Short mmCIF file of C-alpha atoms in Angstrom, two decimals:
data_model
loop_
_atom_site.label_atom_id
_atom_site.label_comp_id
_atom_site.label_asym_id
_atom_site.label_seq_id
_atom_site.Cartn_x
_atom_site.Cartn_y
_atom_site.Cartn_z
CA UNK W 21 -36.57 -55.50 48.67
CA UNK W 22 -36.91 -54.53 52.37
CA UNK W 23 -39.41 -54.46 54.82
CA UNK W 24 -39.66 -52.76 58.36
CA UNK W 25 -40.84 -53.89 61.45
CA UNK W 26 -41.65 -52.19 64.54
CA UNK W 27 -39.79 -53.06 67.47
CA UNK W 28 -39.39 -51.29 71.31
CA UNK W 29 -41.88 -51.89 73.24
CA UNK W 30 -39.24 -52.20 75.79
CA UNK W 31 -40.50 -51.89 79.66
CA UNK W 32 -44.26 -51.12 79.79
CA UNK W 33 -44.72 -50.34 83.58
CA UNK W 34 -47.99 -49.00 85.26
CA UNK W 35 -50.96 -49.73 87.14
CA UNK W 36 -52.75 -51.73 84.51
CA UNK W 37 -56.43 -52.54 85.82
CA UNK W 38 -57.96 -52.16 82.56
CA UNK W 39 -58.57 -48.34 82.88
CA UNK W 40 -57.46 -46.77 86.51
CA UNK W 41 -60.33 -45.21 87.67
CA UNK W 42 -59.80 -41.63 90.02
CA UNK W 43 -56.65 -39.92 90.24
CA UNK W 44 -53.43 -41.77 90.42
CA UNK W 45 -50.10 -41.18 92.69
CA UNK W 46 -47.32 -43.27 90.84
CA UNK W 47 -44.72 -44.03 92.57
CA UNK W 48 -41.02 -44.70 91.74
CA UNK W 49 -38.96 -48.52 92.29
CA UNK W 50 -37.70 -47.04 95.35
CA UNK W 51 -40.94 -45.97 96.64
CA UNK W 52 -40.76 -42.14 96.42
CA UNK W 53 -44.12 -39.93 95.85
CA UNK W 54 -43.65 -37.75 92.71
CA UNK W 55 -45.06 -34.41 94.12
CA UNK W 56 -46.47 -33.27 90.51
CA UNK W 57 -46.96 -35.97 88.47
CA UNK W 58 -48.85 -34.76 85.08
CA UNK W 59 -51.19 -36.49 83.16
CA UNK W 60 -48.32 -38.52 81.04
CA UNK W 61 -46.66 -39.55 84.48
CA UNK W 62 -43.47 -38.09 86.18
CA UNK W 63 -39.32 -39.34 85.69
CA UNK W 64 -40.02 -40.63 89.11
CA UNK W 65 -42.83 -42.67 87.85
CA UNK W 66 -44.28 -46.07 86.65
CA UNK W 67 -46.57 -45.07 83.54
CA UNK W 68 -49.71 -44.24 83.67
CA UNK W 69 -52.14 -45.56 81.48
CA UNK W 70 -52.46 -42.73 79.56
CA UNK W 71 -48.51 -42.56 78.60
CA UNK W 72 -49.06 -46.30 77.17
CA UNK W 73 -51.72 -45.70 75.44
CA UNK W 74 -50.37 -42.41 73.47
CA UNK W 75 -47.53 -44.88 72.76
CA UNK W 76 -49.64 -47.42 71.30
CA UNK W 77 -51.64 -45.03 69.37
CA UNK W 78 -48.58 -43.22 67.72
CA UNK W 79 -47.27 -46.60 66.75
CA UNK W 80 -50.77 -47.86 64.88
CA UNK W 81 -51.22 -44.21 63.58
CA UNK W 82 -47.62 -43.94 61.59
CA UNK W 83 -49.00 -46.53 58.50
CA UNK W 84 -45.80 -47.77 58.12
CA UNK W 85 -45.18 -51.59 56.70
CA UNK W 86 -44.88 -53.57 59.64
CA UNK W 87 -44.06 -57.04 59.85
CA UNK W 88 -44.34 -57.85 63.35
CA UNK W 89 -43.70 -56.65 66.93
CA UNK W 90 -40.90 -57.56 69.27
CA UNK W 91 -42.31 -56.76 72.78
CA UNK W 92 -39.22 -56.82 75.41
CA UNK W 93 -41.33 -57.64 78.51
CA UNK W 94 -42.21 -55.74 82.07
CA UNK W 95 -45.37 -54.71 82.39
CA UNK W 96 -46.12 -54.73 86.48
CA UNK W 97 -45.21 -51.41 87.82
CA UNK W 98 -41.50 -50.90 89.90
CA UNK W 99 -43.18 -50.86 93.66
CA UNK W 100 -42.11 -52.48 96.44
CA UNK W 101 -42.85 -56.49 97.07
CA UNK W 102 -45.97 -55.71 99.28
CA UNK W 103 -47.88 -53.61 96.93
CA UNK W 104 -48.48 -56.44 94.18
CA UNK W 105 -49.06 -60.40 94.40
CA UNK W 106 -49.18 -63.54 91.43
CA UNK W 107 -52.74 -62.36 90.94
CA UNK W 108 -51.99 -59.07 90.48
CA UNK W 109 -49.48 -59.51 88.34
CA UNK W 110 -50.90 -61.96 86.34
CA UNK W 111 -54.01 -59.74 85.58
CA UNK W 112 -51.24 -56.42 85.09
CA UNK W 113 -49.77 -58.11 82.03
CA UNK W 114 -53.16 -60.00 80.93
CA UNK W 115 -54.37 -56.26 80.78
CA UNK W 116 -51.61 -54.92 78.65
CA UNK W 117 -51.62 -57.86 76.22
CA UNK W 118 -55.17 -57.77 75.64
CA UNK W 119 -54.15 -53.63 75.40
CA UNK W 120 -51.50 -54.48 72.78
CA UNK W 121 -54.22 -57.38 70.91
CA UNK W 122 -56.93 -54.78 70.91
CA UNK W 123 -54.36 -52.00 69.32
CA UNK W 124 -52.70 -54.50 66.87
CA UNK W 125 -55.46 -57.33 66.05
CA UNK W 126 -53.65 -58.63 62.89
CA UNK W 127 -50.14 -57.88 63.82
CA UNK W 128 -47.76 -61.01 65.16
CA UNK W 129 -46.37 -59.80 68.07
CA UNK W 130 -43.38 -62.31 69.92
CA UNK W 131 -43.01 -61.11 73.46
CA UNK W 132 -40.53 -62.02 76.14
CA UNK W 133 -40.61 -62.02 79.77
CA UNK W 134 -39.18 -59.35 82.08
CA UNK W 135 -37.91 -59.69 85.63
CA UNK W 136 -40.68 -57.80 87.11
CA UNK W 137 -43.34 -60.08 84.99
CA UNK W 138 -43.24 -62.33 88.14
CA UNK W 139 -43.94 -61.91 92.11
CA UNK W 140 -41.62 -61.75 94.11
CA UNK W 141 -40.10 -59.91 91.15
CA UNK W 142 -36.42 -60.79 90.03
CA UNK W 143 -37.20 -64.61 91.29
CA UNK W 144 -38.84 -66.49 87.93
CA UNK W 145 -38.19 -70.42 88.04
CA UNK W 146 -36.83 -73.46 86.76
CA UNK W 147 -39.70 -75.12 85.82
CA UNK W 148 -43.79 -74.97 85.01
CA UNK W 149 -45.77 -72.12 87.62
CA UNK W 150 -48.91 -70.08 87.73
CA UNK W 151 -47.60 -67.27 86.16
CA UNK W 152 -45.94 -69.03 83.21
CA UNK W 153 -49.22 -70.94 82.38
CA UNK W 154 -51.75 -67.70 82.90
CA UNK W 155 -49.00 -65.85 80.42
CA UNK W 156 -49.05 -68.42 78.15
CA UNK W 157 -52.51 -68.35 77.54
CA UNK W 158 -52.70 -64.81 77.48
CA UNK W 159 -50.34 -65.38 74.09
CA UNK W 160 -52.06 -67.77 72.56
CA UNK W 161 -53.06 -65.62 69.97
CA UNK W 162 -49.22 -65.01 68.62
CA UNK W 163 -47.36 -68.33 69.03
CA UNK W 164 -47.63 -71.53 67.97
CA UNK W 165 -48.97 -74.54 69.81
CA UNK W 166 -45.33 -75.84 70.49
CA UNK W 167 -44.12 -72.03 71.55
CA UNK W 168 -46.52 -72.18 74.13
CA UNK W 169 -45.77 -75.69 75.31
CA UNK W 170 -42.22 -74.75 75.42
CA UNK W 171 -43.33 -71.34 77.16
CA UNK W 172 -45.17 -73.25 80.10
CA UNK W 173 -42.09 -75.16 81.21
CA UNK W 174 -39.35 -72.50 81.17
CA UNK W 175 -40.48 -68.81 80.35
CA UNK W 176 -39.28 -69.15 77.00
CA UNK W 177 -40.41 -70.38 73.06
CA UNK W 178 -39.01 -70.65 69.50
CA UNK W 179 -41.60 -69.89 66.42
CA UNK W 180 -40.74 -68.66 63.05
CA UNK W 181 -42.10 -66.34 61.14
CA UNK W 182 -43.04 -66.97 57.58
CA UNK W 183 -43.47 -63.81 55.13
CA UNK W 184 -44.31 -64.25 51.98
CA UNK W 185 -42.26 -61.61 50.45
CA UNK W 186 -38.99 -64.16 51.74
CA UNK W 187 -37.69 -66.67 50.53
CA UNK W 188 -37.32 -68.13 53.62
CA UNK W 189 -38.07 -67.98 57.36
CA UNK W 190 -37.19 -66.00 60.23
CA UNK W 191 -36.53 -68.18 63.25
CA UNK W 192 -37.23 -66.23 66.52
CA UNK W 193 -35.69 -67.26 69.78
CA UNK W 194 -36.93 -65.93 72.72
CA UNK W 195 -35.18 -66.46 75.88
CA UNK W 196 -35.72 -65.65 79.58
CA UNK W 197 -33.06 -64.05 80.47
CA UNK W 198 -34.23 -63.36 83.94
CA UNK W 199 -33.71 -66.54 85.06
CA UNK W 200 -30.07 -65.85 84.71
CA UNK W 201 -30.63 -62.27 86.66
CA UNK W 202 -28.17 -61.42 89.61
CA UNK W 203 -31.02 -60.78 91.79
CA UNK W 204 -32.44 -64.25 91.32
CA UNK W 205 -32.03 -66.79 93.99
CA UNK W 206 -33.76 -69.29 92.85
CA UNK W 207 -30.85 -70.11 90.43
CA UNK W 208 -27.99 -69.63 92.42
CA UNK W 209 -25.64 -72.71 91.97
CA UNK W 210 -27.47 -73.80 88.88
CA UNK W 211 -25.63 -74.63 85.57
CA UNK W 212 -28.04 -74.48 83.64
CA UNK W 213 -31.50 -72.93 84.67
CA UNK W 214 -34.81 -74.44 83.06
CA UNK W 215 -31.98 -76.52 80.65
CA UNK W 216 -32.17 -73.02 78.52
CA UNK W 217 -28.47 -73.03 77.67
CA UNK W 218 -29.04 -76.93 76.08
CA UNK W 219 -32.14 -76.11 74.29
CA UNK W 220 -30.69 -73.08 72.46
CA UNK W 221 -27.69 -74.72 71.51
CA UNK W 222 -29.82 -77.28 70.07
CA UNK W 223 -32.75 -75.48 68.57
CA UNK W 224 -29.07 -73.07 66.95
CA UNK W 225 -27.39 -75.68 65.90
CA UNK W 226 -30.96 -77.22 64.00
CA UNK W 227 -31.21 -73.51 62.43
CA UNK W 228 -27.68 -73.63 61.45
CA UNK W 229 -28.14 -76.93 59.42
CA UNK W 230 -31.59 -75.60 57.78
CA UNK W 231 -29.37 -72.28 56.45
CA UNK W 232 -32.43 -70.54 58.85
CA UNK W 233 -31.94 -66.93 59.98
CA UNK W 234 -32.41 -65.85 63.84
CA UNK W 235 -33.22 -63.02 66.10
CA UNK W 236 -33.02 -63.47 69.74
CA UNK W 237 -34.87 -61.90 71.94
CA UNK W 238 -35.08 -61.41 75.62
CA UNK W 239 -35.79 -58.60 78.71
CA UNK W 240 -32.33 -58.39 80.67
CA UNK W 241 -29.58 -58.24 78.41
CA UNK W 242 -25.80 -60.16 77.67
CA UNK W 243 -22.65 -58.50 78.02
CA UNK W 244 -22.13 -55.17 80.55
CA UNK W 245 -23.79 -52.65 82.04
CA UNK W 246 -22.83 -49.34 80.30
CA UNK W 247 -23.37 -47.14 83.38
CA UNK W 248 -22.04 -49.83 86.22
CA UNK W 249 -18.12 -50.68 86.38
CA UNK W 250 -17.20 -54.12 85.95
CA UNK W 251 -20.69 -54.84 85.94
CA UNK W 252 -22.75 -57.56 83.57
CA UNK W 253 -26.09 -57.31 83.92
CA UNK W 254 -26.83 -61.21 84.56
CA UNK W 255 -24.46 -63.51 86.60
CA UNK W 256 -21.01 -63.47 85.25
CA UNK W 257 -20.89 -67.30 84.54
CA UNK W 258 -23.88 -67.44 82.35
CA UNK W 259 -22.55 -64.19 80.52
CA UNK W 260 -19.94 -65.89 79.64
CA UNK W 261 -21.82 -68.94 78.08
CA UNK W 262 -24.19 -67.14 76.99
CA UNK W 263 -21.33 -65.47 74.66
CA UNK W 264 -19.83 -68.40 73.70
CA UNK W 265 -22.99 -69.91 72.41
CA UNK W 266 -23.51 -66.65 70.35
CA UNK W 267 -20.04 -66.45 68.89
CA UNK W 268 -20.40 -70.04 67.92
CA UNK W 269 -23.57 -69.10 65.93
CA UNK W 270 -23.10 -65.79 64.82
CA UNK W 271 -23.79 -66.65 61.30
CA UNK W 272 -26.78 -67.93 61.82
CA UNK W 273 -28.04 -64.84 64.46
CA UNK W 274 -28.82 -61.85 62.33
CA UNK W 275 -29.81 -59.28 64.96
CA UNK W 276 -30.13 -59.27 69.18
CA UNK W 277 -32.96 -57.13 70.84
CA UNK W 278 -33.30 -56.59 74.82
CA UNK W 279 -34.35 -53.82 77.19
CA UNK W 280 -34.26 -53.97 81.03
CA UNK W 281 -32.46 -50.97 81.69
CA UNK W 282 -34.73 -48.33 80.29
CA UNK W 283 -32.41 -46.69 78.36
CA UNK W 284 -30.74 -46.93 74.68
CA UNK W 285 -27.45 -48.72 73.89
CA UNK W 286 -25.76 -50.84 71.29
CA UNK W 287 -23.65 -53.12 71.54
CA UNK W 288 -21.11 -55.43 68.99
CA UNK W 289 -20.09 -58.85 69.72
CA UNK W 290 -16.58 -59.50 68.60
CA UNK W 291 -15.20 -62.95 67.86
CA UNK W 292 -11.56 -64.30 69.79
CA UNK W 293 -9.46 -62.24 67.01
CA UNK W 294 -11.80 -59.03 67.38
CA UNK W 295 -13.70 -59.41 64.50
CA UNK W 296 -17.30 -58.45 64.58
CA UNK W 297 -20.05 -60.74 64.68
CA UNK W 298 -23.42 -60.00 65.88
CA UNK W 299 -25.38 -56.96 66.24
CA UNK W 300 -27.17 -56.14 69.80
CA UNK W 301 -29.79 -53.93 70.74
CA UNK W 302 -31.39 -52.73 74.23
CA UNK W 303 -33.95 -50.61 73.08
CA UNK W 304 -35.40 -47.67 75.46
CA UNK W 305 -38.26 -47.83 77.42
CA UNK W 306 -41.71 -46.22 76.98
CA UNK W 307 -41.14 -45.92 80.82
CA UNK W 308 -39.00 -43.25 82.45
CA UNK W 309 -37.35 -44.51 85.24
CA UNK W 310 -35.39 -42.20 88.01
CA UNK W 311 -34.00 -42.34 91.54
CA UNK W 312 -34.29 -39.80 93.51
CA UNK W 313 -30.56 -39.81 93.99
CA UNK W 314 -29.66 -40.08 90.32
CA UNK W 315 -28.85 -36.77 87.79
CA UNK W 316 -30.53 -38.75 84.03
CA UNK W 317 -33.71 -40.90 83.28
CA UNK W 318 -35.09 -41.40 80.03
CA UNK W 319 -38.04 -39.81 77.56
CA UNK W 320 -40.29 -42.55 76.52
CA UNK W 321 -39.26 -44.08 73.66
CA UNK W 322 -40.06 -46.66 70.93
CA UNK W 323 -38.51 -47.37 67.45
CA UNK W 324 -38.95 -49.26 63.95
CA UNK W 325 -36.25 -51.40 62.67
CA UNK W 326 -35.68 -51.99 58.81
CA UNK W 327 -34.04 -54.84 57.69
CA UNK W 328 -33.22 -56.77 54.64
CA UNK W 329 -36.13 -59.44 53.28
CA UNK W 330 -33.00 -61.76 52.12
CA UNK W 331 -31.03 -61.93 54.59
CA UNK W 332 -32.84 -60.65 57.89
CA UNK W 333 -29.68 -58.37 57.96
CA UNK W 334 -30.61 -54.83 60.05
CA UNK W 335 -30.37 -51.58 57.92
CA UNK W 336 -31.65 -49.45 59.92
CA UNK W 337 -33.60 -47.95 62.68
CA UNK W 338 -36.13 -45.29 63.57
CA UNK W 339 -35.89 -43.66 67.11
CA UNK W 340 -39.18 -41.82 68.12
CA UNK W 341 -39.57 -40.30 71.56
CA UNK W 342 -42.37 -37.92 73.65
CA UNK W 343 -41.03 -34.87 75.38
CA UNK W 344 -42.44 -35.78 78.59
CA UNK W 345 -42.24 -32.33 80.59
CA UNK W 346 -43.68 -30.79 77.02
CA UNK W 347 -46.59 -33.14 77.05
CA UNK W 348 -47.15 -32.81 80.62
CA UNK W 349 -47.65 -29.42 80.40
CA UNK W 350 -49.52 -29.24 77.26
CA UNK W 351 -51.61 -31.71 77.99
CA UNK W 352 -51.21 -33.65 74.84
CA UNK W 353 -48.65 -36.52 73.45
CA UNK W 354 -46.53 -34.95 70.22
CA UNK W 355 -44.16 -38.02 69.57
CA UNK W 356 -41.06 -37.45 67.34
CA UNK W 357 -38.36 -38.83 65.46
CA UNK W 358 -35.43 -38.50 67.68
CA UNK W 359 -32.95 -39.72 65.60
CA UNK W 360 -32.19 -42.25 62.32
CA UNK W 361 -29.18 -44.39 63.42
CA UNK W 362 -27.45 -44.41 60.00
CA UNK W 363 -27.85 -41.08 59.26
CA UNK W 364 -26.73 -40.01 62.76
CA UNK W 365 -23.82 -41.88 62.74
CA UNK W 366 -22.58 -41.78 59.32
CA UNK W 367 -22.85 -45.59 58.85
CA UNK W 368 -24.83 -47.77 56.12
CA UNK W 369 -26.52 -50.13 58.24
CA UNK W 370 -26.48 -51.49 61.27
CA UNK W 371 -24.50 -54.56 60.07
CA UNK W 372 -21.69 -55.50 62.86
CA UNK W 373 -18.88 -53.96 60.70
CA UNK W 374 -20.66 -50.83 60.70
CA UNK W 375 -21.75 -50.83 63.78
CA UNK W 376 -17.88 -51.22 65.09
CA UNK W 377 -17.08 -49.16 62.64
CA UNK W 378 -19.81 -46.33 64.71
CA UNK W 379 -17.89 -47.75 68.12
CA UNK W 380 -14.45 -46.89 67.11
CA UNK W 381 -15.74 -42.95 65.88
CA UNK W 382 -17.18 -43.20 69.68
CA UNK W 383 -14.11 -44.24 71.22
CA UNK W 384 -11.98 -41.04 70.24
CA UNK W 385 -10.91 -38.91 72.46
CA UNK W 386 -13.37 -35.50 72.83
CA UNK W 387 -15.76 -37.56 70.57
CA UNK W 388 -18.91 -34.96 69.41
CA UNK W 389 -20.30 -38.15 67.78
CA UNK W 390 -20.31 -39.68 71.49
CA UNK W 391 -21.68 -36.71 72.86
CA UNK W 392 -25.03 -37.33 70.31
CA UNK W 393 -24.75 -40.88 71.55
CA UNK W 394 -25.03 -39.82 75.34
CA UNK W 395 -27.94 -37.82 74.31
CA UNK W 396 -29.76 -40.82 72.64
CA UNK W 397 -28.77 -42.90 75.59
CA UNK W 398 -31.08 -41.07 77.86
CA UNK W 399 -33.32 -40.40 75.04
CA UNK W 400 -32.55 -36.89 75.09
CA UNK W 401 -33.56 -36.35 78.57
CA UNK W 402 -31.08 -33.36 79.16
CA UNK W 403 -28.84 -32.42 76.64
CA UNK W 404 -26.94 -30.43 79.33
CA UNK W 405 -26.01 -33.83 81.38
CA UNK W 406 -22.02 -35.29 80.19
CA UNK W 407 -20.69 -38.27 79.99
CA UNK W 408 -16.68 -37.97 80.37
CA UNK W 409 -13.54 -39.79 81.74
CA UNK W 410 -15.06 -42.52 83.93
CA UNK W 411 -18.53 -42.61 82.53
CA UNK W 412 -16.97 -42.64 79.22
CA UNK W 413 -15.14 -45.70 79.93
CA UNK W 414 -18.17 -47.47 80.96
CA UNK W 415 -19.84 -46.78 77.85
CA UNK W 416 -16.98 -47.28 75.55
CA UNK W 417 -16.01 -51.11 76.73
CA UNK W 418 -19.84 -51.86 77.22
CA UNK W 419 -20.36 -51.28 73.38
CA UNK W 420 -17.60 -53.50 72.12
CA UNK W 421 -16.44 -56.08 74.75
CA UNK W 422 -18.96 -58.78 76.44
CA UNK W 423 -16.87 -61.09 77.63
CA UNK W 424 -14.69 -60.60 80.95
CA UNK W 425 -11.54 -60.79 79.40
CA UNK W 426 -11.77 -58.43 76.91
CA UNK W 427 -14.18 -55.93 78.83
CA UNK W 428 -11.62 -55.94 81.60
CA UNK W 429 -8.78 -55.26 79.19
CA UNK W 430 -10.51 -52.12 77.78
CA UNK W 431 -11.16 -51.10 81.24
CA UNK W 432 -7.61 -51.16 81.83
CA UNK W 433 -6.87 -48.74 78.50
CA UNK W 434 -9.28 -45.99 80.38
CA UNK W 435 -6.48 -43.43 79.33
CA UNK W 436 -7.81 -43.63 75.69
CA UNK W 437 -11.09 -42.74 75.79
CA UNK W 438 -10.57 -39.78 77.82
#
């Protein structure tokens, strides 16, 4: 028997106080006016209230079977330091979780924290603060007394979930991720930030002895960044740990779900002899996000995930998107399937054979199949835009090496994917 369970809600950014009032001038991370922004937003823009709401609507309109929501964190808007403040952003994500509450009142939703879900952005801390406790109790109706206990000293919580179609529990891990963030000085020089590293070791190894299942959760993902060179997207040290502790427990970890970067990628942890482990996920963001200097952004996007009631195992997932210069200018939100992973890739799950199975079709040279998967990448934002030789490479090692050793050694074999 299998159940789905809707899953994406990756980056929520906008200008969140309750419903804006008067007309609205987005603006972009970098601070750039959009000079038409329509009434779903702009690439160059933070969403509007209106894009998160058609969003939310499509999702509670499509009567699927859902078990629960995994909610990847970000909800303040990408503007510079100056233009937000701990109350601000404290009330920005108290808005969208009553929002999501509101939308979903009987659905279990398990949220994580994004970097920009604290002010200054990027710089979330080692220990209890305002914006940890407000969040908490803005939770309170999803997690568990001890989740939010946990969540008040670090930014992050374990809870299962119980079905009763199972017979037994899903154990969700939830980590903040942002604490091991480049761009976060407060943990410079520190091992091990908030003791996360120790406590999901521990709260692994406990699931590994109770034969539990996990998914872990978190904003800023392990391993590299597909479109950055020799780039992970937390400090290099923790990435490392981080895939240590995940090797050691990849029996236990049935699937990995982040977002941060706005835009859709996989990726397969291999063990030390290159066999694959673990699953991974960065799911797309409802938000577009743009420089003015940069050629892609992304559609909005979210997605539905199937998986397998005995195991926890994923079979398979639903990418839905809005055409945001179509509903722009006809005033109205049509979201569509984009694609259906297994189907698109000729692969029978999303198990981590199959999915390295999927990375090695990628990998050849003058791939088609990797052309599709460029496409979904930006959430088919412009199916005119390529990805070849050096961006190729990026994408290619990102998928299947996390580590540094390995990553670097792919890097090295650029040749092949060309």
């Amino acid at each position: 028997m299998e159940l789905r369970l809707a899953l994406g809600l990756a980056l929520l950014c906008s200008a969140l106080q309750a419903a804006p009032a008067g007309p609205q001038r987005p603006r972009s991370a970098v601070g750039v006016n959009a000079s038409n922004p329509g009434p779903f937003g702009d690439f160059l823009c933070d969403s509007p209230y209106q894009l998160i709401l058609s969003a939310f609507a499509f999702m509670n309109d499509s009567k699927e079977q859902v078990s629960f929501m995994i909610w990847t964190g970000d909800s303040p808007p990408h503007v510079p330091i100056n233009e937000l403040s701990t109350k601000l952003v404290i009330s920005i994500i108290g808005n969208l979780s009553s929002t999501i509450h509101n939308f979903f009142p009987d659905l279990q939703v398990f949220p994580a924290l994004g970097n920009h879900d604290y002010w200054p952005q990027d710089q979330l801390p080692v220990t209890t603060s305002e914006v940890y406790n407000a969040v908490a109790d803005f939770w309170k109706p999803w997690l568990s007394d001890e989740a939010i206990s946990t969540f008040r000293r670090g930014g992050f919580y374990t809870q299962l979930f119980e079905s009763s179609n199972s017979h037994q529990p899903l154990r969700i891990i939830s980590l903040n991720t942002n604490l091991y963030y480049s761009p976060n000085k407060v943990t410079v020089n520190i091992t091990d930030p908030a003791n996360q590293f120790a406590w999901l070791e521990d709260i692994l190894e406990t699931s590994s002895q109770k034969q539990e299942k996990v998914y872990i959760i978190g904003h800023v993902p392990v391993g590299y960044l597909p479109y950055a060179r020799n780039t992970t997207a937390i400090r290099e040290y923790y990435n490392e740990r981080l895939v240590k502790i995940f090797r050691k427990y990849s029996s236990v970890i049935a699937g990995q779900f982040f977002g941060h970067t706005h835009r859709d990628s996989i990726m397969v942890l291999l063990d030390e002899e290159e066999k694959p482990v673990n699953s991974l996920f960065v799911a797309p963001a409802v938000t577009p996000v743009k420089s003015v200097l940069q050629t892609e952004s992304n559609n909005p996007g979210v997605r539905l995930y199937q998986y397998d009631l005995f195991d926890y195992s994923l079979l398979d997932l639903w990418q839905f998107y809005l055409d945001l210069r179509d509903a722009n200018k006809k005033n109205e939100s049509n979201w569509k399937l984009e694609y259906i992973l297994t189907k698109t890739y000729g692969i029978k799950d999303l198990k981590p054979e199959s999915l390295y199975d999927m990375a090695k079709q990628l990998s050849m040279p003058h791939s088609t199949l990797f052309e599709q998967y460029y496409s979904n990448y930006i959430v088919s934002y412009d199916k005119t835009i390529l990805c070849e030789e050096g961006c190729k490479t990026c994408q290619i090692c990102a998928i299947q090496y996390l580590d540094s050793s390995s990553y670097t050694d792919c890097i090295n074999r650029e040749a092949m994917w060309r």
